[in-house]
Short mmCIF file of C-alpha atoms in Angstrom, two decimals:
data_model
loop_
_atom_site.label_atom_id
_atom_site.label_comp_id
_atom_site.label_asym_id
_atom_site.label_seq_id
_atom_site.Cartn_x
_atom_site.Cartn_y
_atom_site.Cartn_z
CA MET A 1 30.36 -3.45 2.42
CA TYR A 2 30.47 -2.98 6.21
CA LYS A 3 27.12 -1.88 7.63
CA GLN A 4 26.24 -0.77 11.14
CA LEU A 5 23.35 0.83 12.97
CA VAL A 6 23.92 3.93 15.10
CA ILE A 7 21.04 4.82 17.42
CA ASN A 8 20.65 8.10 19.28
CA VAL A 9 17.95 8.10 21.97
CA THR A 10 16.67 11.18 23.82
CA GLN A 11 13.56 11.78 25.87
CA HIS A 12 11.60 13.20 22.94
CA GLU A 13 13.22 11.68 19.86
CA THR A 14 14.95 8.53 18.62
CA ARG A 15 17.16 8.55 15.51
CA VAL A 16 18.43 5.42 13.78
CA ALA A 17 21.14 5.77 11.14
CA LEU A 18 22.13 2.92 8.82
CA LEU A 19 25.79 3.38 7.89
CA GLU A 20 27.43 1.78 4.86
CA ASP A 21 31.23 1.89 5.05
CA GLY A 22 30.94 4.78 7.50
CA THR A 23 28.58 6.86 5.33
CA ILE A 24 24.97 7.39 6.38
CA ALA A 25 22.66 5.69 3.87
CA GLU A 26 19.27 5.80 5.63
CA LEU A 27 17.86 7.72 8.57
CA PHE A 28 14.78 6.84 10.61
CA ILE A 29 13.34 9.33 13.10
CA LYS A 30 10.64 8.73 15.67
CA ARG A 31 9.28 11.60 17.75
CA LYS A 32 6.77 11.54 20.55
CA ASP A 33 4.08 13.20 18.42
CA ASP A 34 2.32 10.11 17.04
CA SER A 35 3.25 11.10 13.48
CA ASP A 36 4.73 7.68 12.67
CA ILE A 37 1.81 5.28 13.04
CA ALA A 38 2.49 2.96 10.11
CA SER A 39 1.55 -0.67 10.87
CA ASN A 40 -0.49 0.26 13.95
CA ILE A 41 -3.86 -1.51 14.12
CA TYR A 42 -7.01 0.37 15.19
CA LYS A 43 -10.65 -0.20 15.87
CA GLY A 44 -12.28 2.58 13.89
CA LYS A 45 -15.65 3.86 12.78
CA VAL A 46 -16.60 4.76 9.21
CA GLN A 47 -17.27 8.51 9.09
CA ARG A 48 -18.16 8.99 5.47
CA VAL A 49 -18.50 6.78 2.38
CA LEU A 50 -17.57 8.31 -0.98
CA PRO A 51 -19.04 6.20 -3.83
CA GLY A 52 -17.69 8.62 -6.43
CA MET A 53 -14.13 7.94 -5.28
CA GLN A 54 -14.78 4.35 -4.17
CA ALA A 55 -13.25 5.19 -0.80
CA ALA A 56 -14.21 6.08 2.76
CA PHE A 57 -12.98 8.07 5.76
CA VAL A 58 -12.46 6.13 8.99
CA ASN A 59 -12.16 7.73 12.44
CA ILE A 60 -9.28 5.99 14.25
CA GLY A 61 -8.97 8.51 17.06
CA LEU A 62 -6.48 10.91 15.47
CA SER A 63 -6.91 14.55 14.43
CA GLN A 64 -7.23 13.44 10.79
CA ALA A 65 -9.48 10.60 9.64
CA ALA A 66 -7.82 7.69 7.86
CA PHE A 67 -8.55 7.16 4.17
CA ILE A 68 -9.37 3.68 2.86
CA TYR A 69 -9.87 2.68 -0.79
CA VAL A 70 -12.27 -0.05 -1.87
CA GLY A 71 -9.29 -2.17 -2.91
CA ASP A 72 -8.07 -2.08 0.70
CA VAL A 73 -11.39 -3.29 2.15
CA LEU A 74 -11.99 -6.96 2.77
CA CYS A 75 -15.00 -7.96 0.73
CA ASP A 76 -14.62 -11.71 0.38
CA ASN A 77 -16.31 -14.40 2.46
CA HIS A 78 -13.33 -15.21 4.65
CA LYS A 79 -14.74 -16.73 7.84
CA GLU A 80 -12.24 -15.05 10.12
CA PHE A 81 -13.72 -11.67 9.24
CA GLU A 82 -17.39 -12.36 8.71
CA HIS A 83 -18.18 -11.92 12.40
CA ILE A 84 -16.17 -8.69 12.60
CA PHE A 85 -18.23 -6.94 9.97
CA ALA A 86 -21.45 -8.55 11.22
CA GLU A 87 -20.81 -7.17 14.70
CA SER A 88 -19.99 -3.80 13.22
CA ASP A 89 -23.48 -3.49 11.77
CA ALA A 90 -25.20 -3.87 15.31
CA GLY A 91 -4.58 -3.15 11.19
CA GLU A 92 8.67 1.02 7.68
CA PHE A 93 11.20 -1.31 7.74
CA SER A 94 9.30 -4.44 7.04
CA GLY A 95 7.09 -2.60 4.56
CA SER A 96 9.03 -3.64 1.48
CA GLU A 97 8.16 -7.32 1.84
CA THR A 98 4.74 -6.87 3.39
CA GLU A 99 3.56 -4.12 1.04
CA SER A 100 4.71 -5.98 -2.06
CA ARG A 101 2.23 -8.73 -1.23
CA ARG A 102 -0.67 -6.56 -0.12
CA GLY A 103 -1.65 -5.51 -3.63
CA GLU A 104 -1.51 -9.09 -4.88
CA ASN A 105 -3.36 -10.33 -1.80
CA ARG A 106 -6.02 -7.64 -2.20
CA GLU A 107 -6.53 -8.39 -5.88
CA ASN A 108 -6.93 -12.11 -5.23
CA SER A 109 -9.49 -11.46 -2.50
CA ILE A 110 -11.55 -9.15 -4.69
CA LEU A 111 -11.63 -11.51 -7.64
CA SER A 112 -12.62 -14.41 -5.40
CA VAL A 113 -16.09 -12.94 -4.85
CA ALA A 114 -17.73 -14.70 -7.78
CA ASP A 115 -15.37 -12.79 -10.11
CA ARG A 116 -17.25 -9.55 -9.47
CA PRO A 117 -15.76 -6.22 -8.31
CA CYS A 118 -16.59 -4.81 -4.88
CA HIS A 119 -18.20 -1.41 -4.44
CA ILE A 120 -17.41 0.70 -1.40
CA GLU A 121 -21.09 1.29 -0.63
CA ASP A 122 -21.68 -2.47 -0.55
CA VAL A 123 -19.02 -3.22 2.07
CA LEU A 124 -18.91 -0.08 4.25
CA LYS A 125 -21.67 2.00 5.81
CA GLU A 126 -21.46 5.21 7.82
CA GLY A 127 -21.22 4.41 11.54
CA GLN A 128 -19.87 0.90 10.89
CA GLU A 129 -17.04 -0.34 13.08
CA ILE A 130 -14.01 -1.77 11.32
CA MET A 131 -10.54 -3.08 12.12
CA VAL A 132 -7.88 -1.32 10.04
CA GLN A 133 -4.11 -1.16 9.84
CA VAL A 134 -2.27 2.01 8.86
CA ALA A 135 -0.44 1.39 5.58
CA LYS A 136 0.94 4.95 5.31
CA SER A 137 1.42 7.52 8.05
CA PRO A 138 -0.08 11.02 7.63
CA ILE A 139 1.98 13.17 5.25
CA GLY A 140 1.45 16.93 5.25
CA SER A 141 -2.26 17.71 4.92
CA LYS A 142 -3.05 14.13 3.90
CA GLY A 143 -4.39 11.77 6.53
CA SER A 144 -3.11 8.24 6.98
CA ARG A 145 -3.98 5.53 4.47
CA ALA A 146 -5.56 2.43 5.97
CA THR A 147 -6.25 -1.15 4.94
CA SER A 148 -8.32 -3.95 6.42
CA TYR A 149 -5.80 -6.50 5.10
CA ILE A 150 -3.92 -6.97 8.35
CA SER A 151 -0.29 -8.12 8.32
CA LEU A 152 1.78 -8.90 11.41
CA PRO A 153 5.54 -8.99 10.79
CA GLY A 154 7.88 -11.16 12.84
CA ARG A 155 11.59 -11.74 12.40
CA PHE A 156 11.22 -14.59 9.91
CA LEU A 157 7.57 -14.48 8.88
CA VAL A 158 4.74 -12.07 8.14
CA LEU A 159 1.30 -13.36 9.13
CA MET A 160 -1.61 -12.37 6.85
CA PRO A 161 -4.85 -13.47 8.59
CA SER A 162 -7.07 -12.50 5.63
CA SER A 163 -5.26 -14.65 3.07
CA ASN A 164 -4.20 -18.26 2.61
CA HIS A 165 -1.29 -17.33 0.33
CA ILE A 166 2.27 -18.48 1.11
CA GLY A 167 4.96 -16.25 -0.34
CA ILE A 168 8.76 -16.33 -0.23
CA SER A 169 10.91 -13.20 -0.20
CA ARG A 170 12.33 -12.45 -3.63
CA ARG A 171 15.71 -11.89 -2.02
CA ILE A 172 15.94 -15.63 -1.36
CA GLU A 173 17.10 -16.64 -4.82
CA ASP A 174 18.10 -20.27 -4.33
CA GLU A 175 15.20 -22.34 -5.69
CA THR A 176 15.97 -25.34 -3.45
CA GLU A 177 15.84 -23.15 -0.35
CA ARG A 178 12.62 -21.49 -1.53
CA ASN A 179 10.97 -24.88 -1.97
CA ARG A 180 12.27 -26.07 1.43
CA LEU A 181 10.81 -23.05 3.21
CA LYS A 182 7.46 -23.33 1.44
CA GLU A 183 7.18 -27.02 2.36
CA LEU A 184 8.06 -26.21 5.97
CA ILE A 185 5.31 -23.59 6.22
CA LEU A 186 2.77 -25.93 4.62
CA SER A 187 3.66 -28.69 7.08
CA LEU A 188 3.53 -26.37 10.10
CA ARG A 189 0.39 -24.45 9.16
CA LYS A 190 -2.68 -25.67 11.04
CA ASP A 191 -4.98 -22.90 9.88
CA ASN A 192 -5.97 -21.23 6.65
CA MET A 193 -3.98 -18.03 7.16
CA GLY A 194 -1.31 -16.72 4.83
CA TYR A 195 2.40 -16.22 5.48
CA ILE A 196 5.28 -14.40 3.83
CA VAL A 197 8.67 -15.96 4.51
CA ARG A 198 11.11 -13.10 5.04
CA THR A 199 14.73 -12.89 3.89
CA ALA A 200 16.00 -13.53 7.42
CA ALA A 201 14.44 -17.02 7.34
CA GLU A 202 16.97 -18.30 4.81
CA GLY A 203 18.63 -21.38 6.36
CA ILE A 204 16.43 -21.25 9.48
CA GLN A 205 15.34 -24.58 10.93
CA LYS A 206 11.79 -25.84 11.46
CA GLU A 207 11.69 -25.26 15.24
CA LYS A 208 12.30 -21.51 14.97
CA LEU A 209 9.68 -21.08 12.26
CA ALA A 210 7.18 -23.09 14.33
CA TYR A 211 7.86 -20.90 17.38
CA GLU A 212 7.33 -17.70 15.41
CA MET A 213 4.15 -19.02 13.77
CA ASP A 214 2.71 -19.72 17.23
CA PHE A 215 3.81 -16.30 18.47
CA LEU A 216 2.16 -14.48 15.55
CA LYS A 217 -1.05 -16.53 15.81
CA ASN A 218 -1.31 -15.77 19.54
CA LEU A 219 -0.71 -12.08 18.80
CA TRP A 220 -3.52 -12.12 16.22
CA GLU A 221 -5.89 -13.82 18.66
CA SER A 222 -5.06 -11.18 21.26
CA ILE A 223 -5.84 -8.39 18.76
CA ARG A 224 -9.16 -10.02 17.85
CA LYS A 225 -10.16 -10.26 21.51
CA LYS A 226 -9.24 -6.62 22.08
CA TYR A 227 -11.36 -5.67 19.06
CA LYS A 228 -14.47 -7.24 20.61
CA LYS A 229 -14.13 -5.36 23.90
CA ALA A 230 -12.42 -2.09 22.92
CA PRO A 231 -14.34 1.19 22.56
CA VAL A 232 -14.42 3.04 19.25
CA PRO A 233 -12.00 4.45 18.23
CA SER A 234 -9.04 2.79 19.94
CA LEU A 235 -5.54 1.46 19.32
CA LEU A 236 -5.46 -2.33 19.26
CA HIS A 237 -1.81 -2.99 18.43
CA GLN A 238 1.21 -0.72 18.26
CA GLU A 239 4.23 -1.47 16.11
CA LEU A 240 7.61 -1.92 17.82
CA THR A 241 9.70 1.13 18.69
CA VAL A 242 11.97 2.39 15.94
CA SER A 243 15.00 0.93 17.77
CA LEU A 244 13.51 -2.56 18.00
CA ARG A 245 12.26 -2.42 14.41
CA ALA A 246 15.83 -1.67 13.38
CA VAL A 247 17.00 -4.71 15.34
CA ARG A 248 14.31 -6.94 13.88
CA ASP A 249 14.57 -5.83 10.26
CA LEU A 250 18.12 -4.59 9.73
CA LEU A 251 20.53 -6.23 12.14
CA ILE A 252 21.03 -9.57 10.37
CA HIS A 253 21.21 -8.92 6.63
CA GLU A 254 21.59 -5.14 6.57
CA ALA A 255 23.99 -4.52 9.47
CA GLU A 256 26.71 -6.33 11.37
CA LYS A 257 26.76 -4.15 14.46
CA LEU A 258 24.44 -1.91 16.50
CA ILE A 259 25.65 0.96 18.70
CA ILE A 260 23.16 2.77 20.96
CA ASP A 261 23.76 5.62 23.41
CA SER A 262 20.94 4.86 25.88
CA ARG A 263 21.40 2.28 28.64
CA LYS A 264 17.65 1.72 28.89
CA GLY A 265 17.44 1.33 25.11
CA TYR A 266 20.48 -0.98 25.15
CA GLU A 267 18.87 -3.22 27.76
CA SER A 268 15.64 -3.27 25.73
CA VAL A 269 17.62 -4.34 22.64
CA LEU A 270 19.39 -7.10 24.60
CA SER A 271 16.07 -8.36 25.96
CA PHE A 272 14.60 -8.43 22.45
CA LEU A 273 17.65 -10.27 21.10
CA GLU A 274 17.53 -12.76 23.97
CA THR A 275 13.95 -13.64 23.00
CA PHE A 276 14.28 -13.72 19.22
CA MET A 277 17.96 -13.79 18.20
CA PRO A 278 20.21 -14.78 21.16
CA SER A 279 23.17 -15.43 18.84
CA LEU A 280 23.28 -11.70 17.99
CA LYS A 281 23.58 -10.34 21.53
CA GLY A 282 27.27 -9.73 20.91
CA SER A 283 26.41 -7.45 17.97
CA ALA A 284 24.89 -4.78 20.25
CA GLU A 285 27.12 -2.24 21.96
CA LEU A 286 26.40 0.55 24.45
CA TYR A 287 28.04 3.86 23.49
CA GLU A 288 29.44 5.63 26.55
CA GLY A 289 31.62 8.32 24.98
CA SER A 290 31.46 11.94 26.15
CA GLU A 291 30.89 13.25 22.63
CA PRO A 292 27.30 12.93 21.25
CA ILE A 293 27.08 9.69 19.27
CA PHE A 294 26.02 11.29 15.97
CA ASP A 295 28.93 13.75 16.26
CA ALA A 296 31.33 10.89 16.98
CA TYR A 297 30.30 9.24 13.72
CA ASN A 298 30.23 12.57 11.78
CA LEU A 299 26.54 12.25 10.90
CA GLU A 300 25.13 15.67 11.81
CA GLY A 301 26.77 17.39 8.82
CA ASP A 302 25.40 14.79 6.39
CA ILE A 303 21.91 15.21 7.85
CA SER A 304 22.13 19.01 7.51
CA ARG A 305 23.19 18.67 3.85
CA ALA A 306 20.31 16.27 3.22
CA ILE A 307 17.73 19.03 3.75
CA ARG A 308 19.32 21.57 1.43
CA LYS A 309 18.04 22.20 -2.09
CA LYS A 310 21.47 22.36 -3.73
CA VAL A 311 23.95 19.48 -3.47
CA TRP A 312 27.44 19.99 -4.89
CA LEU A 313 29.26 17.22 -6.78
CA LYS A 314 32.99 16.59 -6.40
CA SER A 315 33.65 17.69 -10.00
CA GLY A 316 32.12 21.13 -9.39
CA GLY A 317 28.71 20.34 -10.85
CA TYR A 318 25.60 20.25 -8.68
CA ILE A 319 22.04 18.99 -8.42
CA VAL A 320 18.97 20.91 -7.21
CA ILE A 321 16.14 19.05 -5.47
CA GLU A 322 12.76 20.81 -5.49
CA HIS A 323 9.68 19.46 -3.66
CA THR A 324 6.35 20.44 -5.22
CA GLU A 325 2.79 19.50 -4.31
CA ALA A 326 2.57 16.83 -7.02
CA LEU A 327 6.14 15.61 -7.51
CA VAL A 328 9.84 16.08 -6.77
CA ALA A 329 11.97 17.66 -9.50
CA ILE A 330 15.74 17.09 -9.62
CA ASP A 331 17.85 19.25 -11.93
CA VAL A 332 21.46 18.48 -12.92
CA ASN A 333 23.90 21.31 -13.76
CA THR A 334 27.58 21.43 -14.77
CA GLY A 335 28.23 24.32 -12.37
CA ARG A 336 31.98 25.02 -12.12
CA TYR A 337 32.96 21.87 -14.03
CA VAL A 338 34.33 22.76 -17.52
CA GLY A 339 35.78 19.35 -18.50
CA LYS A 340 39.02 18.58 -20.33
CA HIS A 341 38.22 17.46 -23.87
CA ASN A 342 34.82 18.18 -25.41
CA LEU A 343 31.33 19.28 -24.37
CA GLU A 344 29.64 15.87 -24.81
CA GLU A 345 32.23 14.20 -22.58
CA THR A 346 31.88 16.93 -19.93
CA ILE A 347 28.09 16.52 -19.91
CA LEU A 348 28.28 12.71 -19.73
CA LYS A 349 30.73 12.77 -16.80
CA THR A 350 28.56 15.28 -14.93
CA ASN A 351 25.41 13.23 -15.51
CA LEU A 352 27.08 9.97 -14.42
CA GLU A 353 28.44 11.61 -11.27
CA ALA A 354 25.01 13.09 -10.60
CA VAL A 355 23.39 9.64 -10.93
CA LYS A 356 25.25 8.32 -7.87
CA GLU A 357 24.43 11.39 -5.80
CA ILE A 358 20.76 11.38 -6.87
CA ALA A 359 20.31 7.71 -5.92
CA TYR A 360 22.03 8.40 -2.59
CA GLN A 361 19.96 11.51 -1.82
CA ILE A 362 16.66 9.85 -2.78
CA ARG A 363 17.36 7.03 -0.33
CA LEU A 364 18.73 9.21 2.47
CA ARG A 365 15.97 11.82 2.18
CA ASP A 366 13.38 9.04 1.72
CA ILE A 367 11.82 10.84 -1.24
CA GLY A 368 8.69 9.11 -2.50
CA GLY A 369 5.97 9.48 -5.13
CA ILE A 370 6.68 10.84 -8.62
CA ILE A 371 10.26 11.99 -9.26
CA ILE A 372 11.35 13.82 -12.44
CA ILE A 373 15.10 14.05 -13.12
CA ASP A 374 16.28 16.64 -15.66
CA PHE A 375 19.72 15.55 -16.82
CA ILE A 376 21.89 17.79 -18.98
CA ASP A 377 21.01 17.20 -22.65
CA MET A 378 23.22 14.64 -24.38
CA GLY A 379 23.53 14.36 -28.14
CA LYS A 380 24.37 10.66 -28.32
CA LYS A 381 21.73 8.00 -27.73
CA SER A 382 24.39 5.66 -26.37
CA ASN A 383 25.24 8.21 -23.64
CA GLN A 384 21.58 8.50 -22.66
CA GLU A 385 21.45 4.72 -22.28
CA LYS A 386 24.61 4.78 -20.13
CA VAL A 387 23.00 7.28 -17.74
CA PHE A 388 19.74 5.30 -17.58
CA THR A 389 21.61 2.03 -16.90
CA ALA A 390 23.78 3.69 -14.24
CA LEU A 391 20.70 5.06 -12.45
CA SER A 392 18.97 1.67 -12.54
CA GLU A 393 22.06 0.03 -11.03
CA ALA A 394 22.49 2.72 -8.36
CA LEU A 395 18.87 2.32 -7.22
CA LYS A 396 19.27 -1.43 -6.65
CA LYS A 397 20.65 -0.67 -3.17
CA ASP A 398 17.33 0.97 -2.27
CA ARG A 399 15.00 -1.27 -0.25
CA SER A 400 11.96 0.77 -1.32
CA LYS A 401 10.31 -0.25 -4.57
CA THR A 402 11.20 1.97 -7.55
CA HIS A 403 10.03 2.06 -11.16
CA ILE A 404 12.06 3.92 -13.80
CA LEU A 405 11.12 4.91 -17.35
CA PRO A 406 13.76 5.32 -20.08
CA MET A 407 15.14 8.79 -20.76
CA SER A 408 12.88 10.94 -22.94
CA GLU A 409 14.02 12.96 -25.97
CA MET A 410 14.14 16.02 -23.70
CA GLY A 411 16.66 14.38 -21.36
CA LEU A 412 14.12 13.66 -18.61
CA ILE A 413 13.85 10.47 -16.60
CA GLN A 414 10.57 9.78 -14.84
CA MET A 415 10.48 7.42 -11.91
CA THR A 416 8.34 6.52 -8.93
CA ARG A 417 9.40 5.39 -5.47
CA LYS A 418 7.13 3.82 -2.91
CA ARG A 419 6.21 6.31 -0.22
CA ILE A 420 5.46 4.89 3.25
CA LYS A 421 6.27 7.79 5.57
CA LYS A 422 7.30 11.43 5.61
CA SER A 423 10.44 12.37 3.72
CA LEU A 424 13.37 13.72 5.72
CA THR A 425 12.61 17.27 4.53
CA ARG A 426 9.00 17.07 5.72
CA MET A 427 10.13 15.56 9.01
CA LEU A 428 12.84 18.11 9.82
CA CYS A 429 11.60 21.27 8.07
CA GLU A 430 8.55 23.53 7.90
CA PRO A 431 7.45 26.22 5.40
CA CYS A 432 9.40 29.47 5.63
CA PHE A 433 7.41 32.00 7.67
CA TYR A 434 9.02 34.82 5.67
CA CYS A 435 7.93 33.66 2.21
CA GLU A 436 5.11 31.35 3.46
CA GLY A 437 6.54 28.41 1.56
CA GLU A 438 6.77 30.23 -1.78
CA GLY A 439 10.54 29.91 -1.88
CA HIS A 440 10.98 33.54 -3.06
CA LEU A 441 11.12 37.03 -1.58
CA ILE A 442 10.16 40.19 -3.47
CA SER A 443 13.37 41.74 -4.82
CA ARG A 444 14.69 44.86 -3.10
CA GLN A 445 14.31 46.95 -6.26
CA THR A 446 10.69 45.79 -6.68
CA LEU A 447 10.04 46.75 -3.03
CA CYS A 448 11.34 50.27 -3.69
CA TYR A 449 8.95 50.63 -6.61
CA ASN A 450 6.08 49.25 -4.49
CA ILE A 451 6.83 51.87 -1.83
CA PHE A 452 6.88 54.59 -4.52
CA ARG A 453 3.40 53.59 -5.71
CA GLU A 454 2.03 53.23 -2.16
CA ILE A 455 3.18 56.75 -1.20
CA LEU A 456 1.65 58.18 -4.37
CA ARG A 457 -1.61 56.38 -3.55
CA ASP A 458 -1.77 57.63 0.07
CA ALA A 459 -0.36 61.14 -0.38
CA ARG A 460 -3.62 62.53 -1.79
CA ASP A 461 -5.35 62.15 1.58
CA MET A 462 -2.46 63.34 3.75
CA ILE A 463 -2.45 66.91 5.10
CA GLY A 464 0.86 66.89 6.98
CA SER A 465 3.99 68.67 5.75
CA LYS A 466 6.24 65.62 5.97
CA LEU A 467 6.11 61.83 5.50
CA THR A 468 7.99 59.30 7.61
CA LEU A 469 8.93 56.01 5.95
CA ARG A 470 10.05 53.11 8.17
CA VAL A 471 11.72 50.20 6.34
CA ASN A 472 14.23 47.39 6.76
CA PRO A 473 17.85 48.72 6.88
CA GLU A 474 18.70 47.11 3.52
CA ILE A 475 15.82 48.93 1.81
CA ALA A 476 16.73 52.18 3.57
CA GLU A 477 20.29 51.89 2.22
CA LEU A 478 18.95 51.30 -1.29
CA LEU A 479 16.57 54.29 -1.12
CA HIS A 480 19.44 56.53 0.07
CA GLY A 481 21.73 55.17 -2.66
CA GLU A 482 20.91 53.54 -6.00
CA GLU A 483 17.17 54.26 -5.82
CA SER A 484 17.41 57.76 -4.29
CA HIS A 485 15.93 59.17 -7.51
CA LEU A 486 12.58 57.60 -6.45
CA ILE A 487 12.50 59.66 -3.26
CA ILE A 488 13.53 62.85 -5.08
CA SER A 489 10.81 62.27 -7.68
CA LEU A 490 8.19 61.60 -4.99
CA GLU A 491 9.07 64.78 -3.04
CA ASN A 492 8.66 66.82 -6.22
CA ILE A 493 5.34 65.17 -7.09
CA ILE A 494 3.65 65.32 -3.66
CA GLY A 495 5.36 68.50 -2.39
CA LYS A 496 6.33 66.94 0.94
CA GLN A 497 9.62 65.98 2.54
CA ILE A 498 10.17 62.19 3.00
CA ILE A 499 12.22 61.07 5.99
CA ILE A 500 13.51 57.46 5.91
CA TYR A 501 14.06 55.57 9.17
CA PRO A 502 15.71 52.09 9.09
CA ASN A 503 14.26 49.53 11.52
CA SER A 504 16.18 46.28 12.02
CA ASP A 505 13.06 44.59 13.41
CA PHE A 506 11.25 44.94 10.10
CA HIS A 507 10.96 42.01 7.69
CA ILE A 508 12.67 42.98 4.44
CA GLU A 509 9.26 43.23 2.69
CA ALA A 510 7.61 45.31 5.45
CA PHE A 511 7.27 49.11 5.49
CA ASP A 512 5.16 51.78 7.25
CA ILE A 513 4.20 55.27 6.02
CA PHE A 514 3.22 58.04 8.48
CA GLU A 515 2.40 61.71 7.99
CA VAL A 516 4.01 64.33 10.24
CA MET A 517 1.93 67.40 11.04
#
C-alpha cells in the first residue's frame, strides 16, 4: 500500500492528510485557536478538589479548567517530583504508543505506595501548584484532561521521567530485536527514568538512540527549570506543529512521501529532517502547482462527505452516522439494494460492504468514545460471526486503540475507540442555528395548526376588523392551498378577514399576527 502525506498550510489553518493508495485515510487539522493542546505541558494551580469524584480542576491559563483524576496524579515517592510538590505547598500522533503505557505506568506508581490507594485530597490541595500535561484536548463543553505523568516523545523514544519502566512498541514483533533494543536502553541509561522504544527505532544503532536520550533528558531539564521560575499558570512546553508531528510520527513507517504547499513549511520540514532524519530529506517535496493542493489530490469532496450523516454504499445500501451526547450510533440499511438470490444473502452482502465503510469513516472522522453499530438483522449465527470478524480485521488499520464486543442477539455491535481530540464533525461543524442542534424542524402542516391555535388564542382580545398573518413563503403557499380550510374555518369562527403575506426573510417556523383597524 502506497502512503503519502499531503499538507496544506494557510495563515490560519494547517491540514495534514494521510493518503493510502490515493484515498484519504486520516485528516489532522490545526487552527490558530489553541483548541489542539494535547501533549502541551503547563504549570497550573489546583482550583478545586472533588473528593466525591476523586478528581480536581486545575487552572492552566485557558478559558476552561483542566480536569485531573486521582489515577493521573503522581502520588509515589519518586525523588524527581518530591521537590515539585513540596515547592507547590509554599505535562495525537504519538499518543497510541505513549497513552498505551500511561495507564500501566500510573497503576504501577499507585501500587508502589506501600500497596495502598491514593486519595485526591491527600495529594492535591486547593491553591497548590502542579506540573501537568494535557492528555486530551477540550471537546465540546468538556475541558481538557490532564495528567502529572509527563511523557516526552522523540522520533525513536518516549521519555517518562516519573517511571523507571522500559517498554518496547508492540509493533516490533521480532523477539531478538526487542531484546536488543531493551539491552541498548539499559546500557545507555544513566538515570532512573523510563523509556518507551517506538516502532521507528527498529534496526536503529546505538549512537542514534544515545543522541535522542540526551536530547530528551536535556529537554526535561529545561522544562523543570522553567517550572521553578514560571508564573502560574503558564505554558512550559508546546508540542511540535502538526506538520512536524506528521514528519516525526508518520513519515517513516506510515508514509513514503510528503508534499507540502508552503515554502516556509517546506523549509521547516527540511530543517527538522536534517536534524533528526537526514536520509529522508529526499522524501519531502514542495508543491508549486496553480491548483490548490487538496483539489489537485481530490480531497475536498471526501472531506465534505465525511461530515454528512448519510453515506451511500456502492451497492445502493447506506449507513447513517448519528452523534449523541453519550455515544455515536451507526445504522446500516439496504436502501436501493435488492440483491439477486435471497434475503439473507442480500443482508449479508450489505452488512459486509457496510463494515469496510464504517471502519473507514470511523478512522477518517476520528470518532471516539462509545460506538453502537446496528447491522441489518441476520438469521444465521455464522453470518453474524462473518460480519464481526470482518469488522475486527478492518479496524486493524486504525492506529487508535479499539475494543469490540461480539454481535448481540439484536444485531448490535458495541465498541469503543480511544478519543484524544475532537472528531472531524466537531472540528468542522457547529449546531444548526435553525433547529438549535435538535436535528429536526417542525413540519409545515404542524406549523399551520400552530398558527390556527395562536390566532384563536389572540383573536378574543383583538378589536380590529382584519388580521394580517406574515409567514414564510412555503407556509403561505400551504395556507392558500392544501390547508386553506384552516383559514376559512378561522374567519368563520372569529368573524374577521385574514390576509396572508409571504416574507422570504422569515425562518420557516416563524410567523407574526397583526390586527388591522
